[in-house]
Tab-separated table of C-alpha atoms in Angstrom:
chain	number	residue	atom	x	y	z
A	1	MET	CA	47.553	-5.700	3.358
A	2	PRO	CA	43.821	-5.272	2.702
A	3	ALA	CA	42.709	-3.274	-0.298
A	4	GLN	CA	42.269	0.419	0.370
A	5	LEU	CA	38.660	1.367	1.017
A	6	LEU	CA	37.124	4.345	-0.718
A	7	SER	CA	36.448	7.290	1.542
A	8	ILE	CA	32.857	8.067	2.463
A	9	GLU	CA	31.953	11.540	1.271
A	10	VAL	CA	28.949	12.042	3.543
A	11	ALA	CA	28.252	10.320	6.838
A	12	PRO	CA	25.158	8.112	6.405
A	13	ASP	CA	23.691	9.338	9.679
A	14	LEU	CA	23.798	12.939	8.418
A	15	VAL	CA	21.886	11.975	5.273
A	16	ASP	CA	19.387	10.143	7.486
A	17	GLN	CA	19.005	13.201	9.719
A	18	VAL	CA	18.272	15.416	6.707
A	19	TYR	CA	15.866	12.789	5.337
A	20	ARG	CA	14.012	12.609	8.650
A	21	ALA	CA	13.875	16.383	9.015
A	22	LEU	CA	12.373	16.785	5.546
A	23	LEU	CA	9.986	13.869	6.006
A	24	GLY	CA	8.841	15.353	9.314
A	25	ALA	CA	8.179	18.707	7.645
A	26	ILE	CA	6.297	17.030	4.784
A	27	SER	CA	4.254	14.901	7.199
A	28	SER	CA	3.290	17.825	9.436
A	29	GLY	CA	2.329	20.004	6.474
A	30	ALA	CA	5.136	22.502	7.067
A	31	LEU	CA	6.202	21.577	3.532
A	32	ALA	CA	2.956	21.410	1.574
A	33	PRO	CA	2.163	19.349	-1.544
A	34	GLY	CA	3.411	21.183	-4.614
A	35	GLU	CA	5.925	23.257	-2.670
A	36	ARG	CA	9.232	23.722	-4.473
A	37	LEU	CA	12.351	22.489	-2.696
A	38	THR	CA	15.867	23.733	-3.423
A	39	GLN	CA	19.098	22.259	-2.151
A	40	GLU	CA	20.432	25.698	-1.278
A	41	ASP	CA	17.455	26.666	0.867
A	42	ILE	CA	17.290	23.337	2.692
A	43	ALA	CA	21.046	23.309	3.325
A	44	ALA	CA	20.884	26.823	4.768
A	45	ARG	CA	17.890	26.053	6.993
A	46	LEU	CA	19.410	22.826	8.322
A	47	ALA	CA	22.948	24.237	8.532
A	48	VAL	CA	24.460	21.424	6.457
A	49	SER	CA	26.230	21.214	3.111
A	50	ARG	CA	24.347	20.550	-0.115
A	51	GLN	CA	25.676	16.997	-0.520
A	52	PRO	CA	23.598	15.325	2.243
A	53	VAL	CA	20.589	17.339	1.082
A	54	LEU	CA	21.016	16.026	-2.466
A	55	GLN	CA	21.234	12.439	-1.218
A	56	ALA	CA	18.256	12.873	1.101
A	57	LEU	CA	16.165	14.298	-1.743
A	58	ARG	CA	17.077	11.293	-3.895
A	59	LEU	CA	15.848	8.973	-1.152
A	60	LEU	CA	12.658	10.982	-0.715
A	61	LYS	CA	12.063	10.809	-4.454
A	62	LYS	CA	12.596	7.031	-4.452
A	63	ASP	CA	10.112	6.702	-1.580
A	64	GLY	CA	7.520	8.864	-3.356
A	65	PHE	CA	7.578	11.942	-1.113
A	66	VAL	CA	9.026	14.363	-3.678
A	67	GLN	CA	8.951	14.415	-7.458
A	68	ASP	CA	10.666	16.152	-10.349
A	69	ALA	CA	8.788	18.965	-12.064
A	70	PRO	CA	10.119	20.087	-15.469
A	71	GLY	CA	11.442	23.611	-15.187
A	72	ARG	CA	10.693	23.832	-11.474
A	73	GLY	CA	13.140	21.401	-9.902
A	74	VAL	CA	11.857	19.210	-7.081
A	75	LEU	CA	8.373	19.509	-5.570
A	76	VAL	CA	6.662	17.911	-2.592
A	77	ALA	CA	4.566	15.104	-4.087
A	78	PRO	CA	0.803	15.027	-3.492
A	79	LEU	CA	-0.794	12.334	-1.366
A	80	GLU	CA	-2.359	9.788	-3.709
A	81	ALA	CA	-5.786	8.762	-2.414
A	82	GLU	CA	-5.864	5.309	-4.012
A	83	ALA	CA	-2.349	4.413	-2.879
A	84	MET	CA	-3.131	5.476	0.687
A	85	ARG	CA	-6.385	3.501	0.671
A	86	LYS	CA	-4.366	0.368	-0.031
A	87	VAL	CA	-1.842	1.213	2.693
A	88	TYR	CA	-4.681	1.617	5.186
A	89	GLN	CA	-6.087	-1.765	4.161
A	90	VAL	CA	-2.782	-3.381	5.101
A	91	ARG	CA	-2.506	-1.363	8.278
A	92	GLY	CA	-6.052	-2.320	9.270
A	93	ALA	CA	-5.333	-6.027	8.957
A	94	LEU	CA	-2.135	-5.734	10.998
A	95	ASP	CA	-3.665	-3.486	13.681
A	96	VAL	CA	-6.624	-5.804	14.209
A	97	LEU	CA	-4.352	-8.835	14.469
A	98	ALA	CA	-2.031	-7.036	16.899
A	99	ALA	CA	-4.926	-5.900	19.114
A	100	ARG	CA	-6.428	-9.373	19.120
A	101	LEU	CA	-3.146	-11.049	20.115
A	102	ALA	CA	-2.299	-8.360	22.691
A	103	ALA	CA	-5.704	-8.751	24.369
A	104	ARG	CA	-5.296	-12.517	24.437
A	105	LEU	CA	-1.912	-12.172	26.150
A	106	ALA	CA	-3.221	-9.502	28.530
A	107	ALA	CA	-5.941	-11.888	29.694
A	108	GLN	CA	-3.204	-14.293	30.757
A	109	GLN	CA	-0.457	-11.940	31.940
A	110	ARG	CA	-2.444	-8.943	33.243
A	111	PHE	CA	-0.756	-5.960	31.594
A	112	ARG	CA	-1.901	-2.812	29.848
A	113	ILE	CA	-0.512	-0.452	27.235
A	114	ASP	CA	1.476	2.276	29.031
A	115	PRO	CA	-1.025	5.071	29.929
A	116	LYS	CA	1.803	7.580	29.515
A	117	LEU	CA	1.593	7.023	25.758
A	118	ILE	CA	-2.007	8.224	25.748
A	119	GLU	CA	-1.218	11.207	27.969
A	120	ARG	CA	1.661	12.053	25.659
A	121	GLY	CA	-0.751	12.105	22.721
A	122	ARG	CA	-3.333	14.231	24.519
A	123	ARG	CA	-0.626	16.678	25.555
A	124	ALA	CA	0.580	16.961	21.957
A	125	ALA	CA	-3.019	17.499	20.790
A	126	ARG	CA	-3.536	20.284	23.325
A	127	GLY	CA	-0.295	21.886	22.173
A	128	ARG	CA	-1.405	21.648	18.521
A	129	ASN	CA	2.000	20.284	17.574
A	130	VAL	CA	1.219	18.105	14.563
A	131	GLU	CA	4.642	16.460	14.394
A	132	ALA	CA	4.502	15.590	18.118
A	133	MET	CA	0.983	14.208	17.621
A	134	ILE	CA	2.222	11.982	14.803
A	135	ASP	CA	5.136	10.720	16.917
A	136	ALA	CA	2.778	9.911	19.798
A	137	ASP	CA	0.310	8.161	17.485
A	138	VAL	CA	3.013	5.973	15.962
A	139	ALA	CA	4.428	5.143	19.415
A	140	PHE	CA	1.000	4.016	20.645
A	141	HIS	CA	0.407	1.639	17.750
A	142	GLN	CA	3.936	0.289	17.899
A	143	ALA	CA	3.368	-0.460	21.591
A	144	ILE	CA	0.393	-2.630	20.617
A	145	TYR	CA	2.507	-4.402	18.004
A	146	ALA	CA	5.113	-5.119	20.686
A	147	ALA	CA	2.423	-6.291	23.124
A	148	SER	CA	1.080	-8.758	20.553
A	149	GLY	CA	4.045	-11.031	21.105
A	150	ASN	CA	4.523	-11.432	17.347
A	151	PRO	CA	7.483	-9.358	16.091
A	152	LEU	CA	6.511	-10.014	12.466
A	153	ILE	CA	3.547	-7.650	12.839
A	154	GLY	CA	5.756	-4.658	13.574
A	155	GLN	CA	8.250	-5.706	10.929
A	156	SER	CA	5.470	-5.995	8.341
A	157	ALA	CA	4.026	-2.596	9.256
A	158	ASP	CA	7.343	-0.748	9.437
A	159	PRO	CA	7.838	-0.057	5.687
A	160	HIS	CA	4.433	1.646	5.530
A	161	TRP	CA	4.775	3.955	8.522
A	162	ARG	CA	6.631	6.683	6.639
A	163	HIS	CA	3.611	7.116	4.369
A	164	LEU	CA	1.179	6.646	7.246
A	165	ARG	CA	2.922	9.443	9.152
A	166	ARG	CA	2.158	11.766	6.263
A	167	ALA	CA	-1.449	10.599	6.121
A	168	MET	CA	-1.760	11.166	9.874
A	169	GLY	CA	-0.423	14.684	9.425
A	170	ALA	CA	-3.068	15.469	6.813
A	171	VAL	CA	-5.839	14.210	9.116
A	172	LEU	CA	-4.493	15.783	12.317
A	173	GLN	CA	-4.426	19.229	10.749
A	174	ALA	CA	-8.227	19.075	11.109
A	175	GLU	CA	-9.121	20.180	14.647
A	176	PRO	CA	-12.000	17.735	15.410
A	177	GLN	CA	-9.782	14.696	14.860
A	178	ARG	CA	-7.240	15.543	17.532
A	179	GLU	CA	-8.999	14.720	20.807
A	180	SER	CA	-11.359	12.044	19.457
A	181	LEU	CA	-8.350	10.142	18.153
A	182	TRP	CA	-7.002	9.706	21.670
A	183	ASP	CA	-10.409	8.749	23.027
A	184	GLU	CA	-10.349	5.906	20.495
A	185	HIS	CA	-6.815	4.946	21.496
A	186	GLU	CA	-7.770	4.847	25.162
A	187	ALA	CA	-10.776	2.628	24.407
A	188	ILE	CA	-8.543	0.203	22.490
A	189	ALA	CA	-6.023	0.147	25.346
A	190	ASP	CA	-8.822	-0.516	27.858
A	191	ALA	CA	-10.160	-3.416	25.783
A	192	ILE	CA	-6.691	-4.942	25.553
A	193	ALA	CA	-6.121	-4.557	29.306
A	194	ALA	CA	-9.487	-6.231	29.966
A	195	GLY	CA	-8.468	-9.166	27.800
A	196	ASP	CA	-11.530	-8.574	25.616
A	197	VAL	CA	-10.219	-9.962	22.346
A	198	GLU	CA	-13.261	-9.257	20.170
A	199	ARG	CA	-13.801	-5.717	21.459
A	200	ALA	CA	-10.127	-4.842	21.021
A	201	ALA	CA	-10.227	-6.166	17.449
A	202	ARG	CA	-13.491	-4.373	16.622
A	203	LEU	CA	-12.344	-1.031	18.054
A	204	SER	CA	-9.048	-1.276	16.176
A	205	ASP	CA	-10.855	-2.018	12.923
A	206	GLU	CA	-13.239	0.917	13.433
A	207	HIS	CA	-10.333	3.195	14.363
A	208	VAL	CA	-8.401	2.457	11.171
A	209	SER	CA	-11.566	2.709	9.045
A	210	ARG	CA	-12.351	6.145	10.486
A	211	ALA	CA	-8.785	7.296	9.883
A	212	SER	CA	-8.920	6.088	6.279
A	213	ASP	CA	-12.290	7.789	5.710
A	214	ALA	CA	-11.045	11.030	7.286
A	215	LEU	CA	-8.017	11.036	5.001
A	216	ALA	CA	-10.155	10.369	1.922
A	217	GLU	CA	-12.424	13.280	2.860
A	218	ARG	CA	-9.446	15.538	3.483
A	219	LEU	CA	-7.898	14.718	0.111
A	220	SER	CA	-11.260	15.203	-1.611
A	221	GLN	CA	-11.569	18.668	-0.069
A	222	GLN	CA	-8.039	19.569	-1.137
A	223	LEU	CA	-8.728	18.401	-4.691
A	224	ALA	CA	-11.953	20.427	-4.800
A	225	ARG	CA	-10.131	23.554	-3.634
A	226	THR	CA	-7.329	23.041	-6.146
A	227	THR	CA	-9.814	22.524	-8.990
A	228	ALA	CA	-11.865	25.539	-7.934
A	229	SER	CA	-8.773	27.710	-7.651
A	230	ALA	CA	-7.601	26.699	-11.118
A	231	SER	CA	-11.019	27.441	-12.624
A	232	GLY	CA	-11.650	30.626	-10.656
A	233	ILE	CA	-14.655	29.164	-8.801
A	234	PRO	CA	-14.867	30.332	-5.162
A	235	THR	CA	-14.833	27.580	-2.525
A	236	LYS	CA	-17.581	27.170	0.042
A	237	LYS	CA	-17.284	29.347	3.112
A	238	GLY	CA	-17.205	26.323	5.399
A	239	ASP	CA	-14.247	24.680	3.670
A	240	LYS	CA	-11.123	24.508	5.769
A	241	ALA	CA	-7.506	23.943	4.871
């Protein structure tokens, strides 16, 4: 008779659901950097017990999304500008390669990235639903990875997308980025469909560079506001959250 297996206290999929719910809230800005998180509050809001919340918070801490704060429990971790710059460097290299390969295949096989993905993104932008915008953005880029014909591109990018989702959320909270983002996506999709390898690669590179620059500016503004608030210096009237 086989050895008795230990019972599983919490279903892994429930922990994953709590993890994803919290990550989505952190990415969209619903849970802001520095915000205190308690197991009791999260469990009540998600209608689950505290055990899956505790495990999800441990995973979020390991992945760098929350951090311990002496005397205050667990807080949403800030976005680190230098760490995100490096993530965008990796993403840029992978996105350019994927666009280049996808365009090369499109020239031979005559296909295009599903236009419904772009319409989905524009619809989310019009609805001002940041989490839906992030989902649409990720889906678009993953479609290009799939179209490249090289599964290693998507596999290489996958570990970074959780942090990229959060970066996207920070950028997409700024109104001007929402529609222009999908104009850029459509231009990339058109270049791929046309089989224009160099244009697809160039537009992808410019797209990622703009996203990285927008995030850096956003984080700089947030740091300036935090510093000004701590020192009692009023922020400029034009500054936005």
